Amino acid sequence: MEDKETVGESQVIRKDEDSQDSRESTSSSKPAQACENCKIFNLLWLDYQIFISTIILVIFQKSFAIFTNMDIELKADEIKFPNDQGRQVNVTNLTVDRMEVDSSDEEDIRNTVGNIPIEWYADYDHIGYDWDGKKIMKVEGDDGEVEDFLNKMEDPYYWRTVTDKSTGRKIILTDKDIDLIQRIRRGDVPDPNFNPYPEHIDTFSHEKSIHPVIEYNLRKAEFRASISEKRLISKYVSKIKNAKRLGLLKQHKKKDDERFSFNYDLWKKEGEIDHKRHKRHIPAPKLLPPGHEESYNPPPEYLFDEEELEKWKESEPDERKINFIPQKFEHLRHVPGYEKFVKERFDRCQDLYLCPRMRKNRVQVDPEDLIPNLPKPKDLYPFPCLLSLVYNGHTDKVRSVDVEPEGQFIVSGGDDSTCRIWEVITGRCFRTIQLDQPIKSVEWCPVKSKSLIIVASWTNVYIINPDIGNKSISLETDKLLQELVEKQKEETEALGTKTASYIEWIHVTKESDEDAWNQGIRCIIKHKFEVTQVTWHQKGDYFASVAPKGANKAVVIHQLSKSKSQVPFSKSKGIVSCVSFHPNKPLFFVATQKNVRIYNLAKQSLIKKLYSNSNSISSIAIHPGGDNAIIGCFDLRLSWFDLDLSDKPYKTMRYHKKGVRKVAYHKKYPLFASVSDDASTIVSHGRVYDDLNQNALIVPLKVLRGHQITDDLGVLDCCFHPKHPWVFSCGADGTIRLYTH
Amino acid sequence: MARTKRKAVVGAKRVYMTRRKAMERLQLTLKDFRRLCILKGVYPVEPKKLKTGMTRGKTYYLRDDIRFLARDPVIWKFWEYKTFLKKMTKATAKKNELTLQTLRDNAPTYKMDHIVKERYPTFNDALKDLDDALCMCFLYANFSKVKGVPVEIVDLSRRLTLEFMHYVIESQSLQKVFISIKGYYYQAEIMGQTITWVVPHQFVLQAQPEVDMRVMRSFTEFYITLLGFVNYKLYSSINMYYPPRLSLKKETDKDMIVGEDKQHALYEYIGSLNRSLPRSKTDEIPVENKPDEFDEEEAEESDDENGDEPKAKKRKTVSYHKMVKEQNIFKNLKFFLNREVPRESLTFVIRSFGGQVSWDKTSFVGATFSEDDPSITHQIVDREVIPNKYMNRYYIQPQWVYDSVNARTLLPVENYFHDVILPPHLSPFVENTEGGYVPSDVSYQQNLAFGERKVDEEENEEDESEPESEEEAVEHYEKDLKMKVKAGKEEKVDKKRKEELEKAEEKRMAVMMIPKRRKRLYDKIMYGKRRNIRNTEKLKEKREKYEASQGKQNFKGKKAIRKKRQD
């Protein structure tokens, strides 16, 4: 710090010296200039003493010029030359002579055009204007080379003659001028009077002087280190230190060259694989390759028509199949830039770093493999496959149909409250029995020796003797019923009306109701609630009726031979939808909406409960063998139960598109059928093997169509012909159809 | 004081971590966290089940992944950058120009070499994931001065993409090309990997407000590093110098590259794609084109990926000789490009298939011959009027080149003359699936490719003879007008149809017995199939409609109408 200060001081000193020097020099060399103008006169006076006659005029002129303050330097030079001595003096004399000659004729010629290139006057006769505004004419005649040569030869001052460009005049340089030029060329100080080595005056010496050099007292600050400078320096120091610490002093390299320099083989050594990570890593799926529609010139069918265009515009961007509108350009030059290119790239980037990735197994399955391998229906012939007959006559929905055990007639009942009996082969309606209420269910007595039909119509169950076919059987049946009437009379007399409160048997005789008798009605069993189903026991003595609303009295078993009814269950287990007798065992199947209960009638106990997994069982059918059953449900299901195997369905089929209304087994052939509200009857092969280890074989064989859907109802009932593989179906369109093989 | 026991991290918390937590743990801002995820290729996961303490709608990362991020040395650079920004704000606020300058000059940067290596341990892995890198670099190479796109990155992308294209040309690995409305699609097969990329049409790409250029930039920085190293490896695999040096054979060319701008001029030359690059040992056959090794590689690949197996098998049957021939369909052809056609794309494609290209000297550097060269066979034009034609060359539209490449043969030029309505340009990427729609142009083009043009000519002749036969038919009809009783014919039972119907019914019956759990799958498959069929039928219908409206003329380009025939 102190060094610095001393340096500063020394500089200051030097400066002072300089100024002193210059002062000295000026005072010595140019007294006239340094002092007042009046001094010039003194000098002039001296000059006058030395050089006598000729100079005086010139000096006067020059001094005049000085007085007018026109060109001080020039005058100074000219004034100086008296100081030159010896030989040179002579030369100057000569020069002065010439100058005198020149200047004597003319006044001071000076060009007033200013600092402009003189070439501008090349085309003119003059070069500029003098003080008076008169033209300065060009000096002519000296341009010739001969003239020049002659001058060179003749004129001793030729070598020191120069031309003033601005006036065109020739000027002979003075000795002073030449000296000056030579000094400059040599590299000396131009001023000849300058002393490079002046005597050193040790003003501010190390020796302490008693008296101060300057007259005033120094301030305290002059003796102390500068605070502001100290601050500045400390700042610089801290910066240097900081830079060192931060490593900023390193020379800065070009950034990107360093960052992106690919000058070695990155994969020379195989990289370490973080197995766990790489196993887990899911590579991003590649973008889908472009299709024909993305072409700049696609086939015409890929272009949108108006409808598609509108649809595309209306749909959300995520829902669109393609994210652009196909366009066709005739030439490649017509293709514009694609606006959304950057956006699509950006979307892809976002997918790459924002989307969770997940492996999804795409199933590569041939759909053919999924289809089970079943025997061909052709090999399972015969089965009903052709619509042979349509029995027209009912005016409303036909709810139920059943075949006579011989297979010659069928009986049907429907919402038009008629029960009709038809001959199978001819399709002729033999008899129409008009009842008061719509019929829900009809069933022919399975025993051939009885000619009886039971019909469920509203709350009544009618026992009807159709009086058709074999006359003797019909008569015998009538006789049997007659006996019953008498029996009942005796009983009523003996016991009184016991069950009259719920079920009432009313026997119809010829005398009591002739119309009814003539129609064939032999007996009416009155219920409290609507009866939906009636079914015979195989032996033709018992039959059961179902009235779902009857709670614990929903199921009633009637005995014809005693004309008695009994309610087997004391407690309701749910709404009963249908019941069925076992074909050869004293078993009774009661299907509620959820499951099927099997009761042993002899022991009066529950044997089994079948779980259908459904909430709405519609019908049940028992295999003639007695070990299997099928259940149809309104929720499209058709369940096959193997009673020995399990209480859960062995197989569930869902081949109907609407609720299954009715299922039925064929008594001889391994066939079963199901009807549904989708107006189809599906006939399937259902073979049961004697071998207990072998499960039943179920093969759907044929979908039989023909019925029309009316009021959302299709086919309502079906039954098989007892001898042939034929199936009858009745539907909501008021027809009964026979399908044969 | 007893140490408080740290609660054990259990359950879902041990596996997953929310984004916010992850950011906290790594001490990064969201911006930096994203950048780090992009560079390291970490993506969020979707927990299979939401467990206690987890919320729907949050982004979850695997705790392992976050640990993996924390371990990377790049994260230090991120932290440095954070402090750097702080220093910058301070210096700016103080208007400390000197500090600002020094800081700016010494801004922390990071290198991504090790990340590339880490993400792609083998070169094959890198090639597998090159699609996105190429697309992105080609996009950036086409960017002009857009806000948020640094010039250095644009220049680098341009350089690297050009180098890559040079490699594809040299190795002749281009397979498919396609001009779409979005850009040019290319597919190359490099070392057994199929690489597809898209190059935008050469127009000014406009910055869109919804695009976050910072994200794009992070991706591009990584991809540039990846592509650079891949280029290095690829170049060295075929004995080429990297970075590429241009072989300047003629002295005249050398004169053109003078002065300080030499480097720049060199890249301009490379940019022209019209010079082959020198190799260190020219005699050796490039490694991947050796037939045996090629097959082996293929085989290995097919072992790795079961999905590609049939493809590989198919390709194996193609003999080496045929393959070479197919890759050189433009051999001995000389193309001259008019200034209105896309120069870069065409040069790339033509040179990849062995052709020679040039263009007007004044339009771009790198022209090798001038327009009046008599040996030019094809001139590619895309304008209405051509002022002075040369007799000994074809004037064709650019589509011919692309279609020929996809067909792997020289298609007849008549359909592609400059004044002709072009046949549709079809995508080579569409593979014909069962039940999928195949435009009629495909089969037509295939026929052309197999040189069955004669058949068409015959067909044309037949067409011409048709009207005569029609007249005859009219005569016949007039004769038939007289009253007649014809003998009744026995109705034939079509056995085939009956059988088919029976079979269909059998199938329908069997389908009914599919168990429930399989039924859904079956239905799904069938639904997809049916939808395909529906689409196909719709397209067919549209095509028929179109053809009906167009009449017979111009269909399939059979009788392409010349709009203006000059000769």
mmCIF file of N, CA, C and O in Angstrom, chain B residues 8 48 50 119 124 139 293 299 337 351 363 386 395 407 489:
data_model
loop_
_atom_site.group_PDB
_atom_site.id
_atom_site.type_symbol
_atom_site.label_atom_id
_atom_site.label_comp_id
_atom_site.label_asym_id
_atom_site.label_seq_id
_atom_site.Cartn_x
_atom_site.Cartn_y
_atom_site.Cartn_z
ATOM 1 N N ALA B 8 -40.937 -47.257 12.035
ATOM 2 C CA ALA B 8 -40.602 -48.119 10.917
ATOM 3 C C ALA B 8 -41.535 -47.831 9.749
ATOM 4 O O ALA B 8 -42.721 -47.602 9.928
ATOM 5 N N LYS B 48 -51.349 -51.285 -7.615
ATOM 6 C CA LYS B 48 -52.414 -52.213 -7.994
ATOM 7 C C LYS B 48 -53.627 -52.019 -7.122
ATOM 8 O O LYS B 48 -54.760 -52.062 -7.575
ATOM 9 N N LEU B 50 -55.127 -49.590 -3.867
ATOM 10 C CA LEU B 50 -54.882 -48.443 -3.000
ATOM 11 C C LEU B 50 -54.909 -48.931 -1.562
ATOM 12 O O LEU B 50 -55.925 -49.414 -1.079
ATOM 13 N N ARG B 119 -28.828 -46.614 -18.830
ATOM 14 C CA ARG B 119 -30.158 -46.962 -19.345
ATOM 15 C C ARG B 119 -30.078 -48.003 -20.456
ATOM 16 O O ARG B 119 -30.976 -48.805 -20.639
ATOM 17 N N ASN B 124 -27.460 -52.874 -28.361
ATOM 18 C CA ASN B 124 -28.741 -53.317 -28.905
ATOM 19 C C ASN B 124 -29.907 -52.640 -28.191
ATOM 20 O O ASN B 124 -30.905 -52.274 -28.806
ATOM 21 N N LEU B 139 -36.995 -33.442 -35.484
ATOM 22 C CA LEU B 139 -37.859 -32.287 -35.235
ATOM 23 C C LEU B 139 -37.015 -31.071 -34.877
ATOM 24 O O LEU B 139 -37.196 -29.991 -35.437
ATOM 25 N N GLU B 293 -23.476 -63.639 -40.903
ATOM 26 C CA GLU B 293 -23.675 -63.008 -39.605
ATOM 27 C C GLU B 293 -25.045 -62.391 -39.497
ATOM 28 O O GLU B 293 -25.667 -62.378 -38.452
ATOM 29 N N ALA B 299 -31.443 -64.683 -36.085
ATOM 30 C CA ALA B 299 -31.867 -65.833 -35.301
ATOM 31 C C ALA B 299 -31.850 -65.503 -33.814
ATOM 32 O O ALA B 299 -32.784 -65.815 -33.079
ATOM 33 N N LEU B 337 -32.848 -33.557 -59.734
ATOM 34 C CA LEU B 337 -33.970 -33.026 -58.963
ATOM 35 C C LEU B 337 -34.205 -31.572 -59.356
ATOM 36 O O LEU B 337 -33.275 -30.762 -59.332
ATOM 37 N N ARG B 351 -30.167 -42.330 -52.873
ATOM 38 C CA ARG B 351 -28.800 -42.793 -52.627
ATOM 39 C C ARG B 351 -28.785 -44.066 -51.775
ATOM 40 O O ARG B 351 -27.907 -44.901 -51.912
ATOM 41 N N SER B 363 -29.017 -24.001 -56.372
ATOM 42 C CA SER B 363 -30.014 -24.181 -55.323
ATOM 43 C C SER B 363 -29.412 -24.707 -54.032
ATOM 44 O O SER B 363 -29.858 -24.388 -52.948
ATOM 45 N N ILE B 386 -43.043 -27.612 -67.992
ATOM 46 C CA ILE B 386 -41.591 -27.738 -68.023
ATOM 47 C C ILE B 386 -41.118 -27.092 -69.322
ATOM 48 O O ILE B 386 -41.498 -27.517 -70.409
ATOM 49 N N TYR B 395 -39.625 -37.578 -67.215
ATOM 50 C CA TYR B 395 -39.974 -36.518 -66.275
ATOM 51 C C TYR B 395 -41.053 -37.079 -65.348
ATOM 52 O O TYR B 395 -42.179 -37.317 -65.786
ATOM 53 N N ALA B 407 -42.124 -50.983 -53.358
ATOM 54 C CA ALA B 407 -42.402 -52.192 -54.145
ATOM 55 C C ALA B 407 -41.120 -52.967 -54.405
ATOM 56 O O ALA B 407 -41.153 -54.067 -54.922
ATOM 57 N N LYS B 489 -87.002 -76.231 -65.053
ATOM 58 C CA LYS B 489 -85.711 -76.760 -64.616
ATOM 59 C C LYS B 489 -85.821 -77.274 -63.200
ATOM 60 O O LYS B 489 -86.541 -76.714 -62.362
#
